[in-house]
C-alpha positions as semicolon CSV with decimal commas, in nm:
position;residue;x (nm);y (nm);z (nm)
1;M;-3,034;-0,345;2,184
2;R;-2,853;-0,217;2,492
3;W;-2,586;-0,450;2,625
4;S;-2,567;-0,487;3,002
5;K;-2,260;-0,587;3,201
6;S;-2,379;-0,945;3,240
7;M;-2,442;-0,972;2,866
8;N;-2,092;-0,841;2,793
9;E;-1,947;-1,094;3,038
10;N;-2,136;-1,380;2,874
11;A;-2,020;-1,262;2,532
12;L;-1,657;-1,275;2,651
13;R;-1,711;-1,617;2,812
14;A;-1,846;-1,750;2,483
15;Y;-1,555;-1,589;2,298
16;F;-1,285;-1,735;2,525
17;R;-1,448;-2,078;2,519
18;A;-1,476;-2,078;2,139
19;K;-1,117;-1,960;2,104
20;G;-1,000;-2,229;2,341
21;E;-1,158;-2,504;2,133
22;E;-1,103;-2,360;1,785
23;T;-0,796;-2,157;1,683
24;G;-0,898;-2,080;1,325
25;C;-0,941;-1,729;1,190
26;L;-1,319;-1,711;1,152
27;A;-1,424;-2,068;1,234
28;Y;-1,471;-1,982;1,600
29;R;-1,765;-1,748;1,530
30;A;-2,022;-2,024;1,489
31;R;-1,904;-2,191;1,810
32;M;-1,904;-1,857;1,994
33;H;-2,260;-1,786;1,874
34;R;-2,376;-2,129;1,994
35;F;-2,212;-2,088;2,336
36;F;-2,360;-1,739;2,374
37;A;-2,707;-1,875;2,288
38;E;-2,668;-2,124;2,571
39;L;-2,575;-1,845;2,816
40;E;-2,835;-1,596;2,690
41;P;-3,124;-1,797;2,540
42;S;-3,360;-1,497;2,542
43;L;-3,140;-1,284;2,314
44;S;-3,134;-1,306;1,935
45;V;-2,811;-1,180;1,774
46;T;-2,625;-1,278;1,461
47;E;-2,269;-1,407;1,445
48;Q;-2,149;-1,081;1,291
49;N;-2,312;-0,864;1,557
50;L;-2,172;-1,080;1,834
51;A;-1,821;-1,072;1,686
52;E;-1,836;-0,692;1,648
53;R;-1,954;-0,656;2,008
54;V;-1,669;-0,870;2,139
55;R;-1,421;-0,672;1,933
56;Y;-1,560;-0,348;2,076
57;I;-1,536;-0,480;2,433
58;L;-1,172;-0,581;2,389
59;R;-1,070;-0,253;2,227
60;S;-1,259;-0,016;2,457
61;N;-1,113;-0,166;2,778
62;I;-1,450;-0,205;2,947
63;F;-1,303;-0,481;3,166
64;G;-0,965;-0,473;3,331
65;D;-0,694;-0,736;3,296
66;A;-0,796;-0,906;3,617
67;E;-1,162;-0,930;3,510
68;L;-1,065;-1,062;3,169
69;E;-0,849;-1,327;3,330
70;R;-1,134;-1,424;3,561
71;L;-1,377;-1,457;3,268
72;R;-1,122;-1,661;3,076
73;R;-1,077;-1,899;3,369
74;E;-1,453;-1,935;3,406
75;A;-1,489;-2,012;3,036
76;I;-1,188;-2,247;3,021
77;P;-1,118;-2,392;3,367
78;S;-0,815;-2,584;3,241
79;S;-0,636;-2,261;3,149
80;N;-0,595;-2,177;3,518
81;G;-0,345;-2,451;3,574
82;I;-0,155;-2,374;3,256
83;A;-0,131;-2,006;3,335
84;T;-0,009;-2,056;3,692
85;A;0,230;-2,339;3,616
86;G;0,423;-2,155;3,351
87;N;0,478;-1,833;3,548
88;A;0,708;-1,820;3,847
89;A;0,665;-1,445;3,897
90;P;0,374;-1,320;4,112
91;L;0,068;-1,170;3,946
92;D;0,080;-0,794;3,910
93;A;-0,183;-0,548;3,788
94;Q;0,045;-0,381;3,532
95;Q;0,306;-0,646;3,453
96;T;0,167;-1,000;3,415
97;A;0,248;-1,285;3,181
98;Y;-0,061;-1,467;3,057
99;V;-0,081;-1,789;2,860
100;D;-0,310;-1,837;2,566
101;A;-0,509;-2,154;2,626
102;A;-0,555;-2,218;2,256
103;V;-0,205;-2,219;2,113
104;N;-0,007;-2,204;2,440
105;I;0,174;-1,883;2,343
106;P;0,269;-1,655;2,636
107;F;0,145;-1,300;2,637
108;V;0,394;-1,021;2,596
109;A;0,513;-0,905;2,934
110;N;0,620;-0,548;2,991
111;S;0,990;-0,590;3,061
112;D;1,080;-0,227;2,992
113;D;1,100;0,046;3,252
114;D;0,879;0,295;3,069
115;G;0,562;0,189;3,249
116;I;0,366;0,096;2,937
117;V;0,107;-0,171;3,008
118;S;0,140;-0,472;2,777
119;Y;-0,137;-0,599;2,552
120;E;-0,270;-0,948;2,591
121;L;-0,288;-1,182;2,299
122;E;-0,663;-1,159;2,252
123;K;-0,644;-0,783;2,207
124;M;-0,343;-0,823;1,978
125;R;-0,531;-1,073;1,763
126;S;-0,829;-0,838;1,744
127;I;-0,609;-0,543;1,642
128;L;-0,435;-0,761;1,382
129;E;-0,764;-0,868;1,227
130;E;-0,892;-0,510;1,211
131;S;-0,568;-0,382;1,058
132;K;-0,568;-0,659;0,798
133;L;-0,928;-0,589;0,698
134;E;-0,852;-0,217;0,682
135;T;-0,559;-0,255;0,442
136;R;-0,712;-0,532;0,228
137;S;-0,885;-0,301;-0,022
138;M;-0,686;0,016;0,049
139;P;-0,493;0,164;-0,248
140;L;-0,117;0,177;-0,209
141;E;-0,106;0,556;-0,214
142;N;-0,356;0,574;0,075
143;R;-0,163;0,349;0,308
144;P;-0,028;0,525;0,620
145;R;0,345;0,573;0,645
146;L;0,495;0,319;0,883
147;P;0,737;0,479;1,132
148;R;1,073;0,345;1,236
149;I;1,016;0,169;1,566
150;P;1,293;0,132;1,827
151;L;1,477;-0,201;1,830
152;S;1,375;-0,281;2,188
153;K;1,305;-0,617;2,350
154;R;0,940;-0,531;2,397
155;N;0,888;-0,442;2,031
156;R;1,062;-0,761;1,918
157;A;0,842;-0,958;2,158
158;V;0,530;-0,807;2,001
159;V;0,650;-0,905;1,653
160;R;0,727;-1,260;1,772
161;A;0,382;-1,286;1,931
162;L;0,210;-1,192;1,601
163;N;0,415;-1,444;1,401
164;P;0,198;-1,753;1,470
165;M;-0,119;-1,550;1,415
166;L;-0,016;-1,481;1,055
167;V;0,005;-1,847;0,957
168;T;-0,370;-1,880;0,890
169;Y;-0,382;-1,562;0,681
170;L;-0,069;-1,643;0,479
171;E;-0,179;-1,998;0,401
172;A;-0,498;-1,857;0,244
173;S;-0,306;-1,594;0,043
174;R;-0,348;-1,634;-0,332
175;D;-0,078;-1,408;-0,475
176;L;0,205;-1,172;-0,388
177;C;-0,019;-0,866;-0,367
178;E;-0,242;-1,028;-0,105
179;T;0,062;-1,145;0,093
180;D;0,201;-0,792;0,085
181;S;-0,133;-0,658;0,211
182;I;-0,132;-0,909;0,500
183;L;0,224;-0,819;0,600
184;F;0,147;-0,447;0,588
185;G;-0,161;-0,502;0,805
186;A;0,053;-0,694;1,055
187;A;0,312;-0,415;1,063
188;L;0,035;-0,161;1,114
189;A;-0,101;-0,372;1,402
190;V;0,242;-0,378;1,568
191;C;0,267;0,001;1,546
192;R;-0,077;0,039;1,703
193;I;-0,001;-0,211;1,980
194;I;0,324;-0,045;2,088
195;G;0,169;0,302;2,060
196;A;0,383;0,432;1,772
197;K;0,269;0,758;1,617
198;L;0,106;0,716;1,279
199;P;0,024;1,005;1,046
200;V;-0,344;1,084;1,014
201;A;-0,333;1,124;0,637
202;G;-0,209;0,863;0,393
203;R;0,124;0,852;0,221
204;A;-0,017;1,027;-0,085
205;T;0,157;1,364;-0,067
206;Q;0,211;1,624;-0,336
207;K;0,430;1,419;-0,562
208;S;0,556;1,566;-0,884
209;S;0,406;1,394;-1,185
210;A;0,633;1,217;-1,430
211;I;0,464;1,405;-1,717
212;P;0,544;1,780;-1,731
213;A;0,257;2,023;-1,702
214;W;0,311;2,170;-2,049
215;R;0,294;1,824;-2,206
216;K;-0,024;1,739;-2,017
217;R;-0,188;2,056;-2,143
218;I;-0,094;1,980;-2,503
219;E;-0,206;1,617;-2,475
220;D;-0,542;1,735;-2,337
221;R;-0,582;1,964;-2,638
222;V;-0,497;1,677;-2,873
223;A;-0,751;1,449;-2,703
224;K;-1,027;1,711;-2,727
225;A;-0,943;1,782;-3,092
226;R;-0,957;1,412;-3,181
227;A;-1,291;1,373;-3,003
228;L;-1,425;1,673;-3,197
229;I;-1,300;1,527;-3,525
230;G;-1,487;1,207;-3,449
231;R;-1,812;1,396;-3,384
232;L;-1,776;1,608;-3,696
233;T;-1,705;1,300;-3,908
234;S;-2,013;1,128;-3,767
235;F;-2,228;1,432;-3,847
236;R;-2,088;1,442;-4,200
237;S;-2,197;1,077;-4,236
238;D;-2,560;1,177;-4,159
239;N;-2,549;1,090;-3,791
240;N;-2,807;1,325;-3,636
241;R;-2,817;1,203;-3,280
242;P;-2,878;1,474;-3,018
243;R;-2,530;1,443;-2,867
244;I;-2,363;1,475;-3,207
245;M;-2,582;1,772;-3,304
246;R;-2,506;1,949;-2,977
247;T;-2,129;1,908;-3,023
248;V;-2,138;2,032;-3,383
249;R;-2,343;2,338;-3,283
250;M;-2,086;2,421;-3,013
251;A;-1,803;2,377;-3,265
252;F;-1,959;2,631;-3,501
253;A;-2,094;2,862;-3,228
254;W;-1,948;3,219;-3,283
255;T;-1,945;3,178;-3,661
256;N;-2,187;3,261;-3,942
257;I;-2,210;2,894;-4,045
258;S;-2,546;2,720;-4,020
259;L;-2,579;2,343;-3,997
260;F;-2,848;2,341;-4,262
261;Q;-2,679;2,549;-4,534
262;P;-2,601;2,377;-4,866
263;D;-2,219;2,382;-4,833
264;I;-2,210;2,246;-4,477
265;T;-2,023;1,935;-4,595
266;Q;-1,740;2,151;-4,731
267;K;-1,729;2,354;-4,410
268;L;-1,710;2,033;-4,206
269;T;-1,422;1,906;-4,420
270;E;-1,233;2,234;-4,380
271;R;-1,282;2,229;-4,003
272;I;-1,164;1,867;-3,980
273;D;-0,852;1,945;-4,186
274;D;-0,780;2,245;-3,967
275;L;-0,801;2,032;-3,652
276;K;-0,572;1,768;-3,805
277;Q;-0,312;2,036;-3,881
278;K;-0,331;2,159;-3,523
279;I;-0,282;1,805;-3,392
280;A;0,024;1,763;-3,615
281;A;0,170;2,096;-3,492
282;W;0,110;2,000;-3,128
283;G;0,276;1,662;-3,188
284;K;0,585;1,832;-3,333
285;R;0,597;2,062;-3,032
286;I;0,589;1,765;-2,795
287;R;0,867;1,588;-2,988
288;R;1,078;1,904;-2,998
289;F;1,041;1,972;-2,626
290;S;1,102;1,606;-2,540
291;E;1,423;1,604;-2,743
292;R;1,540;1,920;-2,570
293;S;1,462;1,770;-2,229
294;R;1,651;1,454;-2,320
295;R;1,958;1,653;-2,423
296;F;1,940;1,857;-2,104
297;N;1,924;1,542;-1,887
298;Q;2,213;1,382;-2,075
299;N;2,427;1,693;-2,029
300;R;2,350;1,700;-1,659
301;L;2,423;1,326;-1,628
302;F;2,754;1,381;-1,809
303;Q;2,853;1,621;-1,531
304;S;2,763;1,388;-1,247
305;D;2,813;1,031;-1,371
306;Q;2,973;0,976;-1,711
307;K;2,982;0,599;-1,673
308;R;2,609;0,587;-1,625
309;L;2,554;0,811;-1,927
310;Y;2,766;0,600;-2,161
311;K;2,596;0,286;-2,032
312;S;2,255;0,433;-2,110
313;L;2,367;0,521;-2,464
314;E;2,479;0,167;-2,536
315;R;2,232;-0,063;-2,703
316;P;2,161;-0,373;-2,495
317;E;2,278;-0,697;-2,646
318;V;2,011;-0,963;-2,674
319;C;2,132;-1,294;-2,539
320;G;1,992;-1,593;-2,724
321;A;2,096;-1,852;-2,467
322;P;1,809;-1,968;-2,243
323;M;1,833;-1,903;-1,873
324;D;1,892;-2,197;-1,645
325;P;1,593;-2,295;-1,431
326;V;1,591;-2,121;-1,094
327;T;1,443;-2,265;-0,776
328;I;1,361;-2,019;-0,499
329;T;1,369;-2,164;-0,149
330;P;1,269;-2,013;0,186
331;E;1,639;-2,003;0,276
332;D;1,703;-1,782;-0,027
333;V;1,432;-1,540;0,084
334;A;1,564;-1,539;0,442
335;E;1,919;-1,472;0,325
336;A;1,813;-1,191;0,091
337;V;1,606;-1,030;0,368
338;R;1,887;-1,070;0,621
339;R;2,135;-0,876;0,407
340;A;1,889;-0,591;0,337
341;P;1,897;-0,276;0,555
342;N;1,619;-0,252;0,811
343;W;1,486;0,095;0,739
344;K;1,586;0,157;0,382
345;S;1,334;0,365;0,189
346;P;1,047;0,127;0,103
347;G;0,880;0,079;-0,231
348;L;0,529;0,164;-0,335
349;D;0,382;-0,067;-0,071
350;G;0,550;0,121;0,216
351;L;0,681;-0,199;0,379
352;H;1,034;-0,186;0,520
353;H;1,273;-0,480;0,531
354;Y;1,247;-0,482;0,910
355;W;0,901;-0,636;0,892
356;L;1,011;-0,906;0,650
357;K;1,287;-0,997;0,896
358;G;1,049;-1,003;1,192
359;F;0,764;-1,199;1,032
360;V;0,968;-1,509;0,952
361;V;0,657;-1,716;0,879
362;C;0,619;-1,534;0,547
363;H;0,948;-1,659;0,399
364;A;0,807;-1,993;0,282
365;V;0,498;-1,828;0,133
366;L;0,705;-1,563;-0,045
367;A;0,938;-1,829;-0,185
368;R;0,646;-2,029;-0,323
369;Q;0,468;-1,727;-0,474
370;F;0,787;-1,583;-0,624
371;Q;0,856;-1,923;-0,781
372;E;0,505;-1,927;-0,930
373;A;0,550;-1,574;-1,066
374;L;0,886;-1,673;-1,214
375;D;0,741;-1,982;-1,381
376;Q;0,443;-1,789;-1,518
377;K;0,666;-1,493;-1,620
378;S;0,426;-1,246;-1,460
379;L;0,534;-1,027;-1,170
380;P;0,298;-0,763;-1,028
381;S;0,388;-0,402;-1,101
382;L;0,408;-0,348;-0,726
383;F;0,748;-0,523;-0,728
384;T;0,881;-0,369;-1,050
385;T;0,788;-0,002;-1,008
386;G;0,975;0,245;-0,790
387;S;0,960;0,612;-0,701
388;L;1,241;0,858;-0,767
389;I;1,301;1,143;-0,522
390;W;1,531;1,431;-0,613
391;F;1,745;1,594;-0,343
392;L;1,885;1,943;-0,387
393;K;2,258;1,957;-0,314
394;I;2,376;2,313;-0,243
395;R;2,728;2,388;-0,361
396;I;2,951;2,551;-0,097
397;P;3,095;2,883;-0,228
398;Q;3,470;2,929;-0,225
399;T;3,596;3,142;0,068
400;R;3,931;3,224;0,223
401;A;3,908;2,923;0,451
402;N;3,817;2,705;0,160
403;T;4,104;2,758;-0,082
404;A;4,047;2,440;-0,279
405;P;4,000;2,507;-0,651
406;S;3,646;2,493;-0,778
407;R;3,537;2,191;-0,977
408;V;3,573;2,224;-1,352
409;Y;3,286;2,064;-1,539
410;P;3,345;1,902;-1,879
411;P;3,184;2,055;-2,184
412;Y;2,824;1,976;-2,271
413;I;2,743;1,708;-2,517
414;R;2,676;1,845;-2,859
415;H;2,384;1,695;-3,052
């Protein structure tokens, strides 16, 4: 179905009227569909198709700000008086302060001198909803890296404008992971609204694995050997399924052993024992290399931070006294967030402390969900797992200008 200009205008009129009477997240769709059916009785569209069309109209800038304001006034005549009474400044094509008829929140005006045209609240709400839906089922490693945005008045105004929009989403949040996804979607929406540059690819770069390559290779060999032992044992127990037969034939391929010779049971036993010896040898190799790596790391830690080394060697003392009950309040969350640096390196979720400071409506929800996690003694791994990044520090060679004596390292630890 091809949408004409009049159909697009009626879709926006139904949207503004439904938003003016219902401020819920998705509850306005039924009302918008009913209003659109009154304006266009000959058309048959679903609620989803109508909502997608309205979202496309708002994002593609088919209508200008003046036309959108005219359609809003036609849909909600009472918003005309509210919008003109609250603004003392004259209307301008590029710098205008609108008023949302639903929740009476002013639009973000462009107070900076960079000439960037401000977004109105309807577009901001649409971008927020799309960003939230985009990040709902996205893995953490595929999330885009959020940039550091300037601490300008305009950017703070955008964050303040999105604050009341998050209330509906946060009230429906079930756990900490969902709350984190909502906050990340809101931060992504802010970056898109202000025009911040986002990387095309996700945050999943070439990270070094915690398991060394040599150990992975050996563990793969051990896994294949154990799987082969299981197939050979099944064949020795008269299991003649096609998959088992095919694996046994491949195991004895390049040999003069036939699966139907009289001493096949003895040959199977010898092959199983040989594989078990290989697995034992590979396990000793892993333990030997792991012990060497542990000694190497301890020696290097002894050079850089002896206190940390000795603390790691101490055995932790188990305290038998029970912990006093802890009550987490929204003020505790706000105080902890206030003392945290804005742009410190984020965790696995990629969310900086700046966004937790800006979206103040999340403090009560976080306090409640952290209290539930503390009572249930179950915290998601998202909040307990971090990433370690190594930085290479180049040592400055001693020259004539630098006559300071070189650092003398203590001896290595002997094991």
